[in-house]
Coordinates of C-alpha atoms in Angstrom, one line a residue:
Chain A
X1 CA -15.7 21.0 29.2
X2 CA -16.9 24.3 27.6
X3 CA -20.6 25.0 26.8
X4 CA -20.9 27.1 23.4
X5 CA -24.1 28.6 21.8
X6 CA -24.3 30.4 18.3
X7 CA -27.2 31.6 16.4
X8 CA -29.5 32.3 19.3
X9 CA -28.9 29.0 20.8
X10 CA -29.9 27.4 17.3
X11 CA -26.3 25.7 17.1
X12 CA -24.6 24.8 20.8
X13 CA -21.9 22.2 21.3
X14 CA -19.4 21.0 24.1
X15 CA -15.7 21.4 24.0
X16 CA -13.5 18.7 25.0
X17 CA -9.5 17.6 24.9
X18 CA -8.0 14.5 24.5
X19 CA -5.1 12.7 23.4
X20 CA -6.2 13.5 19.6
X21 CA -6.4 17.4 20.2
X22 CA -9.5 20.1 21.1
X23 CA -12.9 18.8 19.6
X24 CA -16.9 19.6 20.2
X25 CA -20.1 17.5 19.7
X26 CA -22.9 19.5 19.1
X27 CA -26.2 20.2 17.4
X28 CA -27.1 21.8 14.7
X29 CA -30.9 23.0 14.5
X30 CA -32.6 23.1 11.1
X31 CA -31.6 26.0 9.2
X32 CA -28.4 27.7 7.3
X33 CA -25.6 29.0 9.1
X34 CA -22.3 30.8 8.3
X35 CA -19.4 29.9 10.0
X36 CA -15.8 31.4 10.1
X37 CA -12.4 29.0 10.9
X38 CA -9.4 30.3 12.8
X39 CA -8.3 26.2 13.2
X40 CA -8.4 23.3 10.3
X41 CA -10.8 20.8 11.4
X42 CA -12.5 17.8 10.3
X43 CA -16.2 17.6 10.7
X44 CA -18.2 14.6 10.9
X45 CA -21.8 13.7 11.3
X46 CA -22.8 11.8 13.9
X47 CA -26.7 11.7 13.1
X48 CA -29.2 13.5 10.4
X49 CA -27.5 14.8 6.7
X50 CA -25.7 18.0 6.6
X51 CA -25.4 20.4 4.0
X52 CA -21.8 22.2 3.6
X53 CA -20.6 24.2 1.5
X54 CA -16.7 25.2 1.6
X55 CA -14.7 27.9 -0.7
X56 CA -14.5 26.8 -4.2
X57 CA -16.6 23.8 -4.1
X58 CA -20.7 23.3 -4.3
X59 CA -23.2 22.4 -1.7
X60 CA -22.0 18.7 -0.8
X61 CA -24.0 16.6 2.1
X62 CA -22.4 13.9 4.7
X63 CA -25.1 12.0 6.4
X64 CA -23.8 9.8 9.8
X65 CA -20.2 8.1 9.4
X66 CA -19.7 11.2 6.7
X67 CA -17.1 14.3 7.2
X68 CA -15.2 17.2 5.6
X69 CA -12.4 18.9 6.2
X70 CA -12.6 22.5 6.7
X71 CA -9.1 24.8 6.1
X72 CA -8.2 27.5 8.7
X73 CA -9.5 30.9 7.7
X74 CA -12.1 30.5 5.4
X75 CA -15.9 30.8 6.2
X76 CA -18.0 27.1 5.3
X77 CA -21.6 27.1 5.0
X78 CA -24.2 24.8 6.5
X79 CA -27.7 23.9 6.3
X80 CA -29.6 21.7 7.9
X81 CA -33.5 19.8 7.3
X82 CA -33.5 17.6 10.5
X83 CA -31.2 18.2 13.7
X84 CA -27.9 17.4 12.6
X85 CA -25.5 15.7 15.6
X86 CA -21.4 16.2 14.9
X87 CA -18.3 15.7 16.0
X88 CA -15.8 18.4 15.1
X89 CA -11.6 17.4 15.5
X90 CA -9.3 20.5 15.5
X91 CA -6.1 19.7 14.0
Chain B
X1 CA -32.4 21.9 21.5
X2 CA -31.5 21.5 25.5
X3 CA -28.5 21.9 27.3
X4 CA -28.2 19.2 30.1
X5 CA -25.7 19.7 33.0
X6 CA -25.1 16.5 35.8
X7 CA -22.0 15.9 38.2
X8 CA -20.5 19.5 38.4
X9 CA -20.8 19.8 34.8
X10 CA -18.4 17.0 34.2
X11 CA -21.5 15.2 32.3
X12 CA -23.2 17.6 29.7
X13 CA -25.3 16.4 27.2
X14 CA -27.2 18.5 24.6
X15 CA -31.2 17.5 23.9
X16 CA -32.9 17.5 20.2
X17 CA -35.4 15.3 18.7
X18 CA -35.5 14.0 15.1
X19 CA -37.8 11.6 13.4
X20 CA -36.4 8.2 15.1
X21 CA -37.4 10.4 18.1
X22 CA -35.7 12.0 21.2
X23 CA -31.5 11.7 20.9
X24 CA -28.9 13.2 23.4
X25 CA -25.6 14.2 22.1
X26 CA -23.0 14.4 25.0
X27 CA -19.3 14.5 26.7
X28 CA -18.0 12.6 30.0
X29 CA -15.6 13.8 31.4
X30 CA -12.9 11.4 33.2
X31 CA -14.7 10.2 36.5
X32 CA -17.1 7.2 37.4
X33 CA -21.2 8.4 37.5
X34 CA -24.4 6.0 38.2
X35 CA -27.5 7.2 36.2
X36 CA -31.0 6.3 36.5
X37 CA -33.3 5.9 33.8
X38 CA -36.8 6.6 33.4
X39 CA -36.6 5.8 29.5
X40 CA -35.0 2.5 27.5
X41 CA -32.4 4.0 25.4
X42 CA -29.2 2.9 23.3
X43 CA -25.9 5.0 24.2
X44 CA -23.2 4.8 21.3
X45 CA -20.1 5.7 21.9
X46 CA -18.9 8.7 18.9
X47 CA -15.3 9.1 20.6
X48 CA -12.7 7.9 23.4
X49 CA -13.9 4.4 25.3
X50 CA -16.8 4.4 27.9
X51 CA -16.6 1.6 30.5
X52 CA -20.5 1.1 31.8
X53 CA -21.9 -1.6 34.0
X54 CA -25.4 -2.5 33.2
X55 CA -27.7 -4.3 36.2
X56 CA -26.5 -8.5 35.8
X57 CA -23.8 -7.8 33.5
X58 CA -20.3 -7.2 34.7
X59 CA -17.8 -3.9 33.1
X60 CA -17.9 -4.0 29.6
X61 CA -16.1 -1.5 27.6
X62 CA -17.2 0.5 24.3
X63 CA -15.0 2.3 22.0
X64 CA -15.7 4.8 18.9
X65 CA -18.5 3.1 16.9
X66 CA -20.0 0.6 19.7
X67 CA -22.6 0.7 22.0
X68 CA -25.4 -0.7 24.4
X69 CA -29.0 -0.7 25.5
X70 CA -30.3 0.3 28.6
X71 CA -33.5 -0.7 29.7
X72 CA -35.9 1.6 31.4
X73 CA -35.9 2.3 35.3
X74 CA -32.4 0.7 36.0
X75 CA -29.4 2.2 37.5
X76 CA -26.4 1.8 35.4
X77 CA -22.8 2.9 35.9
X78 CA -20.9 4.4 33.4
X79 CA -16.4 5.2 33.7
X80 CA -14.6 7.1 31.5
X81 CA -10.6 7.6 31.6
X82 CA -10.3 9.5 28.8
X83 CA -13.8 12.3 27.8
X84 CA -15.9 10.0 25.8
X85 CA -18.0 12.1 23.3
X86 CA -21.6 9.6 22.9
X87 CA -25.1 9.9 21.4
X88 CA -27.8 8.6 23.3
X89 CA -31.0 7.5 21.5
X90 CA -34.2 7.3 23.4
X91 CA -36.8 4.4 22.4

């Protein structure tokens, strides 16, 4: 399990493996982030409403039981009002 | 937002705090672990299948989208064979 902080410690999350492939929970604190994609994933909210934004489409939320897919390559925006809990599957 | 580490790092658990109050996002890493609790709380399972033993109850089992109270000041066992990836919400 891998420990990873971003955005002076204003996004962390834990890496894991299983049987489905690399993922992370994390956290996202209030507050709008940039993030760049080497790997397609799938994100999905696990608790609070998060803002996303990815190339070629508007700002969109998902609140808990909600995703998105991101591509590989691209940077995705996010924003968040509350703390915002998420699972992320690499694919 | 706080990082938790317990067993050797094979239980880590990020701390935040939202308006239905204090929440624990987390990963378990394959093992069997006893925690006691000072605080009531409600532990869902977000990915893989936690096996937890509360006090009077025998092994029950929880998969993706399940989960189950713990009261406070109890020592309950948890098992995982695969990393379970769980939000804890503190009451």
């Amino acid at each position: 399990m891998k420990h990873n902080r971003y955005f002076e410690d204003k996004v962390q999350s834990l890496g894991f493996a299983d049987a489905d492939g690399d993922a992370t929970v994390g956290v996202i604190d209030p507050g709008e982030y940039s993030f760049g994609t080497s790997r397609q994933g799938r994100m999905n909210v696990v608790s609070g409403v998060l803002w996303y934004r990815v190339p070629g489409k508007p700002w969109l939320s998902a609140g808990a039981g909600a995703g998105f897919d991101v591509p590989a390559g691209v940077t995705f925006e996010v924003k968040a009002e509350v703390p915002v809990a998420y699972l992320c599957r690499y694919r």
